[in-house]
Short mmCIF file of C-alpha atoms in Angstrom, two decimals:
data_model
loop_
_atom_site.label_atom_id
_atom_site.label_comp_id
_atom_site.label_asym_id
_atom_site.label_seq_id
_atom_site.Cartn_x
_atom_site.Cartn_y
_atom_site.Cartn_z
CA MET V 1 2.31 7.73 -22.22
CA LEU V 2 4.95 5.61 -20.51
CA GLN V 3 4.08 4.85 -16.90
CA HIS V 4 5.50 2.57 -14.23
CA LYS V 5 3.06 -0.22 -13.41
CA ALA V 6 3.53 -3.03 -10.90
CA PHE V 7 2.39 -6.63 -11.39
CA LYS V 8 2.23 -8.64 -8.19
CA PHE V 9 2.18 -12.44 -8.16
CA ARG V 10 2.57 -15.21 -5.64
CA ILE V 11 5.58 -17.43 -6.28
CA TYR V 12 6.18 -21.05 -5.22
CA PRO V 13 9.94 -21.53 -4.69
CA SER V 14 11.46 -24.92 -3.94
CA GLN V 15 13.14 -25.65 -0.62
CA GLU V 16 16.59 -24.88 -2.05
CA GLN V 17 15.31 -21.62 -3.51
CA ILE V 18 13.71 -20.67 -0.17
CA ILE V 19 17.10 -21.12 1.52
CA LEU V 20 18.72 -18.82 -1.04
CA LEU V 21 15.89 -16.30 -0.70
CA ARG V 22 16.34 -16.17 3.05
CA LYS V 23 20.10 -15.76 2.59
CA THR V 24 19.46 -12.83 0.26
CA LEU V 25 17.12 -11.21 2.77
CA GLY V 26 19.69 -11.68 5.54
CA CYS V 27 22.61 -10.34 3.48
CA SER V 28 20.61 -7.29 2.35
CA ARG V 29 19.65 -6.60 5.94
CA PHE V 30 23.27 -7.03 7.09
CA VAL V 31 24.60 -4.59 4.47
CA PHE V 32 21.92 -2.05 5.36
CA ASN V 33 22.61 -2.24 9.11
CA HIS V 34 26.40 -2.23 8.70
CA LEU V 35 26.40 0.89 6.54
CA LEU V 36 23.78 2.57 8.73
CA ALA V 37 26.10 2.13 11.73
CA LYS V 38 28.98 3.64 9.76
CA TRP V 39 26.74 6.48 8.60
CA ASN V 40 25.74 7.29 12.20
CA GLU V 41 29.35 7.14 13.40
CA THR V 42 30.51 9.48 10.64
CA PHE V 43 27.68 11.92 11.31
CA GLN V 44 28.45 12.05 15.03
CA ALA V 45 32.17 12.58 14.38
CA THR V 46 32.05 15.07 11.49
CA GLY V 47 28.49 16.38 11.36
CA LYS V 48 28.10 15.01 7.83
CA GLY V 49 26.78 11.70 6.60
CA LEU V 50 27.91 9.45 3.77
CA SER V 51 26.85 9.59 0.14
CA TYR V 52 25.47 6.68 -1.87
CA ASN V 53 28.69 6.40 -3.88
CA THR V 54 30.78 6.26 -0.70
CA CYS V 55 28.64 3.46 0.72
CA ALA V 56 28.46 1.52 -2.56
CA SER V 57 32.24 1.64 -2.93
CA GLN V 58 32.56 -0.29 0.35
CA LEU V 59 30.70 -3.34 -0.96
CA PRO V 60 33.79 -5.02 -2.56
CA ALA V 61 35.72 -4.73 0.72
CA MET V 62 32.74 -6.12 2.64
CA LYS V 63 32.59 -9.12 0.29
CA ARG V 64 36.26 -9.81 0.87
CA GLU V 65 35.79 -9.60 4.63
CA TRP V 66 32.57 -11.65 4.62
CA PRO V 67 32.74 -14.07 1.64
CA TRP V 68 29.17 -15.31 2.21
CA LEU V 69 27.93 -12.01 0.76
CA LYS V 70 29.03 -13.34 -2.66
CA GLU V 71 26.46 -16.13 -2.53
CA VAL V 72 23.50 -13.82 -3.14
CA ASP V 73 22.42 -11.39 -5.86
CA SER V 74 24.83 -8.44 -5.95
CA ILE V 75 22.14 -6.06 -7.24
CA ALA V 76 20.03 -6.80 -4.14
CA LEU V 77 22.92 -5.59 -1.96
CA GLN V 78 23.28 -2.44 -4.07
CA SER V 79 19.53 -1.83 -3.70
CA ALA V 80 19.90 -2.03 0.09
CA VAL V 81 22.53 0.73 -0.10
CA ARG V 82 20.23 2.78 -2.35
CA ASN V 83 17.35 2.38 0.12
CA LEU V 84 19.57 3.64 2.93
CA ALA V 85 20.64 6.70 0.94
CA ASP V 86 17.05 7.45 -0.09
CA GLY V 87 15.92 7.15 3.52
CA PHE V 88 18.44 9.76 4.64
CA GLN V 89 17.50 12.07 1.77
CA ARG V 90 13.86 11.97 2.82
CA PHE V 91 14.90 12.53 6.44
CA PHE V 92 16.90 15.65 5.57
CA LYS V 93 13.87 16.92 3.62
CA LYS V 94 11.80 16.35 6.80
CA GLN V 95 9.59 13.82 5.05
CA ASN V 96 10.13 10.96 7.52
CA ASP V 97 12.13 9.81 10.55
CA PRO V 98 15.78 8.74 10.15
CA PRO V 99 16.41 5.16 8.96
CA ARG V 100 16.41 2.52 11.67
CA PHE V 101 18.20 -0.80 11.92
CA LYS V 102 16.34 -3.67 10.27
CA SER V 103 15.36 -6.71 12.33
CA ARG V 104 15.10 -10.31 11.18
CA LYS V 105 12.03 -10.60 13.44
CA HIS V 106 10.08 -8.01 11.46
CA PRO V 107 6.98 -9.68 9.96
CA VAL V 108 7.67 -8.35 6.44
CA GLN V 109 11.01 -9.00 4.72
CA SER V 110 11.86 -7.97 1.16
CA TYR V 111 14.66 -7.20 -1.26
CA THR V 112 14.78 -5.56 -4.68
CA THR V 113 16.76 -6.50 -7.76
CA ARG V 114 16.93 -4.72 -11.10
CA TYR V 115 16.70 -5.96 -14.66
CA THR V 116 20.16 -6.34 -16.26
CA ASN V 117 21.07 -8.37 -19.34
CA GLY V 118 17.94 -10.52 -19.25
CA ASN V 119 18.35 -11.66 -15.63
CA ILE V 120 14.57 -11.30 -15.08
CA ALA V 121 12.32 -13.10 -17.54
CA VAL V 122 8.87 -14.65 -17.81
CA LYS V 123 8.09 -17.83 -19.72
CA GLY V 124 4.70 -19.47 -19.44
CA GLU V 125 3.93 -19.94 -15.75
CA ARG V 126 7.54 -19.63 -14.62
CA LEU V 127 9.52 -16.57 -13.63
CA GLN V 128 13.31 -16.22 -13.78
CA LEU V 129 14.99 -14.30 -10.98
CA PRO V 130 18.72 -13.61 -10.47
CA LYS V 131 20.57 -16.44 -8.68
CA LEU V 132 17.31 -18.34 -8.18
CA GLY V 133 16.64 -19.53 -11.70
CA TRP V 134 13.10 -20.41 -12.77
CA VAL V 135 10.36 -20.19 -10.13
CA PRO V 136 6.70 -21.21 -10.64
CA TYR V 137 4.25 -18.36 -10.05
CA ALA V 138 0.48 -17.86 -10.03
CA LYS V 139 -0.15 -16.26 -13.41
CA SER V 140 -3.30 -14.23 -12.80
CA ARG V 141 -2.72 -11.86 -15.74
CA ASP V 142 -0.26 -11.14 -18.53
CA ILE V 143 2.75 -8.93 -17.87
CA GLU V 144 2.91 -5.84 -20.07
CA GLY V 145 5.76 -3.56 -21.11
CA ARG V 146 9.46 -3.66 -20.28
CA ILE V 147 10.52 -5.13 -16.93
CA LEU V 148 12.54 -2.69 -14.81
CA SER V 149 12.85 -4.35 -11.39
CA ALA V 150 11.55 -7.13 -9.18
CA THR V 151 10.85 -6.99 -5.44
CA VAL V 152 10.64 -10.31 -3.64
CA ARG V 153 8.64 -10.22 -0.41
CA LEU V 154 8.05 -12.69 2.40
CA ALA V 155 4.62 -11.94 3.86
CA PRO V 156 3.75 -12.49 7.56
CA SER V 157 1.55 -15.38 6.43
CA GLY V 158 4.64 -17.23 5.17
CA LYS V 159 3.78 -16.75 1.49
CA TRP V 160 6.30 -15.49 -1.05
CA PHE V 161 5.37 -12.74 -3.51
CA VAL V 162 7.13 -10.90 -6.32
CA ALA V 163 6.23 -7.45 -7.62
CA LEU V 164 7.49 -6.68 -11.13
CA VAL V 165 7.74 -2.99 -11.99
CA CYS V 166 7.31 -2.51 -15.74
CA GLU V 167 7.40 0.47 -18.07
CA VAL V 168 4.04 0.35 -19.83
CA ASP V 169 2.61 2.56 -22.57
CA ILE V 170 -0.81 3.40 -21.12
CA GLN V 171 -3.20 5.17 -23.49
CA PRO V 172 -5.71 7.71 -22.09
CA LEU V 173 -9.36 6.73 -22.12
CA PRO V 174 -11.78 8.53 -24.49
CA VAL V 175 -12.95 11.90 -23.17
CA THR V 176 -16.41 11.88 -21.57
CA ASP V 177 -18.71 14.54 -20.14
CA GLY V 178 -19.19 12.75 -16.82
CA MET V 179 -18.49 14.63 -13.57
CA LEU V 180 -18.87 12.94 -10.22
CA GLY V 181 -18.71 14.03 -6.60
CA ILE V 182 -18.00 11.32 -4.01
CA ASP V 183 -18.79 11.51 -0.30
CA MET V 184 -16.92 8.84 1.66
CA GLY V 185 -18.50 7.46 4.77
CA ILE V 186 -18.78 4.56 7.20
CA LYS V 187 -22.39 3.42 6.93
CA GLN V 188 -22.02 3.61 3.16
CA LEU V 189 -18.48 3.30 1.85
CA ALA V 190 -19.11 5.95 -0.81
CA VAL V 191 -22.13 7.95 -1.92
CA PRO V 192 -21.68 9.48 -5.40
CA SER V 193 -23.56 12.56 -6.57
CA GLU V 194 -25.13 10.43 -9.32
CA GLY V 195 -25.63 6.70 -9.42
CA PRO V 196 -26.00 3.94 -6.82
CA THR V 197 -24.29 4.06 -3.46
CA VAL V 198 -21.43 1.70 -2.59
CA ASP V 199 -22.12 -0.46 0.44
CA ASN V 200 -19.41 -0.80 3.07
CA PRO V 201 -18.52 -4.53 3.22
CA ARG V 202 -16.99 -4.11 6.72
CA TYR V 203 -14.55 -6.99 6.31
CA THR V 204 -12.90 -6.32 9.67
CA LEU V 205 -16.20 -6.86 11.49
CA ARG V 206 -16.95 -9.89 9.32
CA TYR V 207 -13.76 -11.68 10.43
CA GLU V 208 -13.59 -10.13 13.90
CA ARG V 209 -14.77 -13.19 15.85
CA LEU V 210 -12.43 -15.55 14.01
CA LEU V 211 -9.55 -13.11 14.46
CA ALA V 212 -10.27 -12.74 18.18
CA LYS V 213 -10.36 -16.52 18.58
CA TRP V 214 -6.90 -17.01 17.08
CA GLN V 215 -5.48 -14.02 18.93
CA ARG V 216 -6.59 -15.64 22.21
CA ILE V 217 -4.97 -18.89 21.14
CA LEU V 218 -1.78 -16.99 20.27
CA ALA V 219 -1.77 -15.26 23.66
CA ARG V 220 -2.00 -18.60 25.51
CA ARG V 221 0.92 -20.25 23.72
CA LYS V 222 4.55 -19.93 24.70
CA ARG V 223 6.26 -17.23 22.72
CA GLY V 224 8.77 -18.58 20.22
CA GLY V 225 7.47 -22.14 20.19
CA SER V 226 6.28 -24.03 17.13
CA ASN V 227 2.61 -23.87 18.15
CA TRP V 228 3.00 -20.13 18.82
CA SER V 229 4.43 -19.69 15.31
CA LYS V 230 1.50 -21.61 13.80
CA ALA V 231 -1.03 -19.42 15.62
CA LYS V 232 0.84 -16.28 14.63
CA ARG V 233 0.76 -17.37 10.98
CA LYS V 234 -2.97 -18.05 11.24
CA VAL V 235 -3.59 -14.54 12.57
CA ALA V 236 -1.54 -13.12 9.69
CA ILE V 237 -3.55 -15.15 7.16
CA ILE V 238 -6.81 -13.70 8.51
CA HIS V 239 -5.43 -10.15 8.29
CA GLU V 240 -4.26 -10.89 4.74
CA LYS V 241 -7.74 -12.13 3.81
CA ILE V 242 -9.30 -8.92 5.15
CA ARG V 243 -6.84 -6.75 3.24
CA ASN V 244 -7.21 -8.63 -0.05
CA SER V 245 -11.01 -8.57 0.12
CA ARG V 246 -11.02 -4.83 0.81
CA LEU V 247 -8.59 -4.07 -2.03
CA ASP V 248 -10.60 -6.18 -4.47
CA VAL V 249 -13.75 -4.12 -3.83
CA MET V 250 -11.90 -0.82 -4.08
CA HIS V 251 -10.04 -1.63 -7.29
CA LYS V 252 -13.24 -2.66 -9.05
CA GLN V 253 -15.17 0.43 -7.91
CA THR V 254 -12.43 3.01 -8.57
CA THR V 255 -11.78 1.58 -12.05
CA LYS V 256 -15.51 1.84 -12.82
CA TRP V 257 -15.59 5.50 -11.74
CA ILE V 258 -12.47 6.34 -13.75
CA ARG V 259 -13.86 4.74 -16.91
CA GLU V 260 -17.23 6.52 -16.71
CA ASN V 261 -16.23 10.04 -15.59
CA GLN V 262 -13.83 12.71 -16.84
CA THR V 263 -13.68 14.64 -13.54
CA ILE V 264 -13.99 13.17 -10.06
CA CYS V 265 -14.37 15.43 -7.03
CA LEU V 266 -13.29 14.29 -3.58
CA GLU V 267 -13.29 15.70 -0.08
CA ASP V 268 -9.86 16.53 1.37
CA LEU V 269 -10.07 14.53 4.58
CA ARG V 270 -7.68 14.74 7.51
CA ILE V 271 -7.81 11.02 8.21
CA ALA V 272 -4.99 10.98 10.78
CA SER V 273 -6.89 13.49 12.93
CA MET V 274 -10.19 11.63 12.50
CA MET V 275 -8.53 8.41 13.68
CA LYS V 276 -8.10 9.99 17.12
CA ASN V 277 -11.83 9.51 17.71
CA ARG V 278 -11.83 6.31 19.75
CA HIS V 279 -15.45 5.55 18.87
CA LEU V 280 -14.91 5.63 15.10
CA ALA V 281 -11.21 4.80 14.63
CA LYS V 282 -11.73 1.08 13.89
CA HIS V 283 -14.49 1.79 11.38
CA ILE V 284 -12.51 4.55 9.66
CA ALA V 285 -9.50 2.25 9.33
CA ASP V 286 -11.72 -0.51 7.93
CA ALA V 287 -13.22 1.87 5.34
CA SER V 288 -9.71 2.79 4.03
CA TRP V 289 -10.62 6.18 2.58
CA GLY V 290 -6.95 6.99 2.02
CA GLU V 291 -6.47 3.88 -0.12
CA MET V 292 -9.51 4.74 -2.22
CA SER V 293 -8.20 8.26 -2.79
CA ARG V 294 -4.74 6.91 -3.69
CA GLN V 295 -6.18 4.55 -6.28
CA LEU V 296 -8.31 7.28 -7.85
CA HIS V 297 -5.33 9.64 -8.09
CA TYR V 298 -2.93 7.26 -9.83
CA LYS V 299 -5.58 5.81 -12.15
CA ALA V 300 -6.62 9.33 -13.14
CA ARG V 301 -2.99 10.11 -13.96
CA TRP V 302 -2.75 6.97 -16.09
CA TYR V 303 -5.96 7.41 -18.07
CA GLY V 304 -6.13 11.18 -18.54
CA ARG V 305 -8.79 11.96 -15.93
CA THR V 306 -8.94 14.89 -13.50
CA ILE V 307 -9.20 14.73 -9.69
CA LYS V 308 -10.38 17.83 -7.81
CA GLU V 309 -10.68 18.26 -4.06
CA THR V 310 -12.78 20.50 -1.85
CA PRO V 311 -11.18 22.62 0.92
CA VAL V 312 -10.57 20.81 4.19
CA PHE V 313 -13.29 22.41 6.29
CA ALA V 314 -15.88 23.01 3.57
CA PRO V 315 -19.42 22.64 5.06
CA THR V 316 -20.55 19.99 2.59
CA SER V 317 -23.01 18.28 4.95
CA GLN V 318 -24.53 21.48 6.35
CA THR V 319 -25.21 23.32 3.08
CA CYS V 320 -28.28 22.88 0.88
CA HIS V 321 -27.08 22.11 -2.64
CA VAL V 322 -30.33 23.48 -4.13
CA CYS V 323 -30.42 27.02 -2.70
CA GLY V 324 -26.95 27.25 -1.09
CA ASN V 325 -28.29 28.00 2.38
CA LYS V 326 -25.98 26.95 5.20
CA GLN V 327 -27.77 25.59 8.25
CA ALA V 328 -26.93 27.29 11.51
CA GLU V 329 -26.99 24.19 13.72
CA VAL V 330 -24.35 21.47 13.40
CA LYS V 331 -26.09 18.19 12.63
CA ASP V 332 -25.17 15.09 14.59
CA LEU V 333 -23.95 12.05 12.65
CA SER V 334 -27.09 10.18 13.66
CA ILE V 335 -29.20 12.57 11.54
CA ARG V 336 -29.21 10.99 8.07
CA ALA V 337 -31.87 13.25 6.47
CA TRP V 338 -32.83 16.87 7.03
CA LYS V 339 -35.07 19.60 5.60
CA CYS V 340 -33.76 22.95 4.35
CA SER V 341 -35.33 25.84 6.27
CA VAL V 342 -35.30 28.11 3.18
CA CYS V 343 -36.32 26.04 0.14
CA GLN V 344 -37.97 23.21 2.15
CA THR V 345 -36.04 20.56 0.21
CA VAL V 346 -35.62 17.27 2.05
CA HIS V 347 -32.03 16.04 1.72
CA ASP V 348 -30.31 12.75 2.24
CA ARG V 349 -27.26 13.75 4.22
CA ASP V 350 -24.66 11.87 2.17
CA ARG V 351 -26.16 12.50 -1.27
CA ASN V 352 -26.42 16.22 -0.51
CA ALA V 353 -22.79 16.23 0.64
CA ALA V 354 -21.72 14.54 -2.62
CA GLN V 355 -23.54 17.22 -4.64
CA ASN V 356 -21.80 19.95 -2.63
CA ILE V 357 -18.40 18.29 -3.00
CA LYS V 358 -18.82 18.33 -6.78
CA ALA V 359 -19.96 21.96 -6.84
CA MET V 360 -17.30 23.26 -4.43
CA ALA V 361 -14.45 21.32 -6.08
CA LEU V 362 -15.38 22.54 -9.54
#
């Protein structure tokens, strides 16, 4: 089955290429902001916005008025118009807030270009991008399928990355009889109904002292100065290290679960509401339950697996999975083991919850 799959790599552009990359980012941002202003003016005057075709048809006139727009990739400018139109479509569907003006001071800057007539190519350890030519990149794996688009991104740490979206023929994995229920937590990152538990690496706490040190240094330095910029980049590098370490653990574990099980049962968590608990918010964010669920869902779609979820308020921790008796008292989070008053079975709180998640989801 053909699926869209992204391959992300770090690139190492030369100084001349960095100048052109920054010009492309600036021109894409300028086109987006200029058309957003026109869109808002039209909506206030007529009560209707502009379509994608109307905005895209203004690009030739903008290039005549501002000739420096011709120096960068034209497809990147068209993608900026497309992003604006998509943002308004989602807003009218009440999926997100209306598009806002882009700022050059935002820590993340990116632009997207599409594959046309071989303008994106890979050869050895070099990558060809429109207007840039050949750029060295860190080849961590082979690129599969047909290249559709490339998104170039400047990270807050100052590193340049490219994400290639390819159309890949992904074959489903062989059918198995495995069924797994997973209880996500903080003390243990995940407790499956069968098999070993997954320890929570707690990368945020691991780097917390180093992060606090550089945040204090950043606070003492004059905003906008060169030393302030160096400290800000150091803080971004630490955050990037935390994120990459967390994603590495999750990708390995979710891939293992997908390969070994046909059906995976999860708990439908309201993470945004749980984050309002000021005592647990930092630990919940560090655990990244939403990212784990996202990875399981798209990998299951790729490889022919099934994801099932329990109802939101299902009493998975308070119900005995052996006899089905629901305990009357609500157990505090500090209670990690309890004994059923009916069948006298002693339960580990998380393992019992995982068994109930599997039974209730199925």
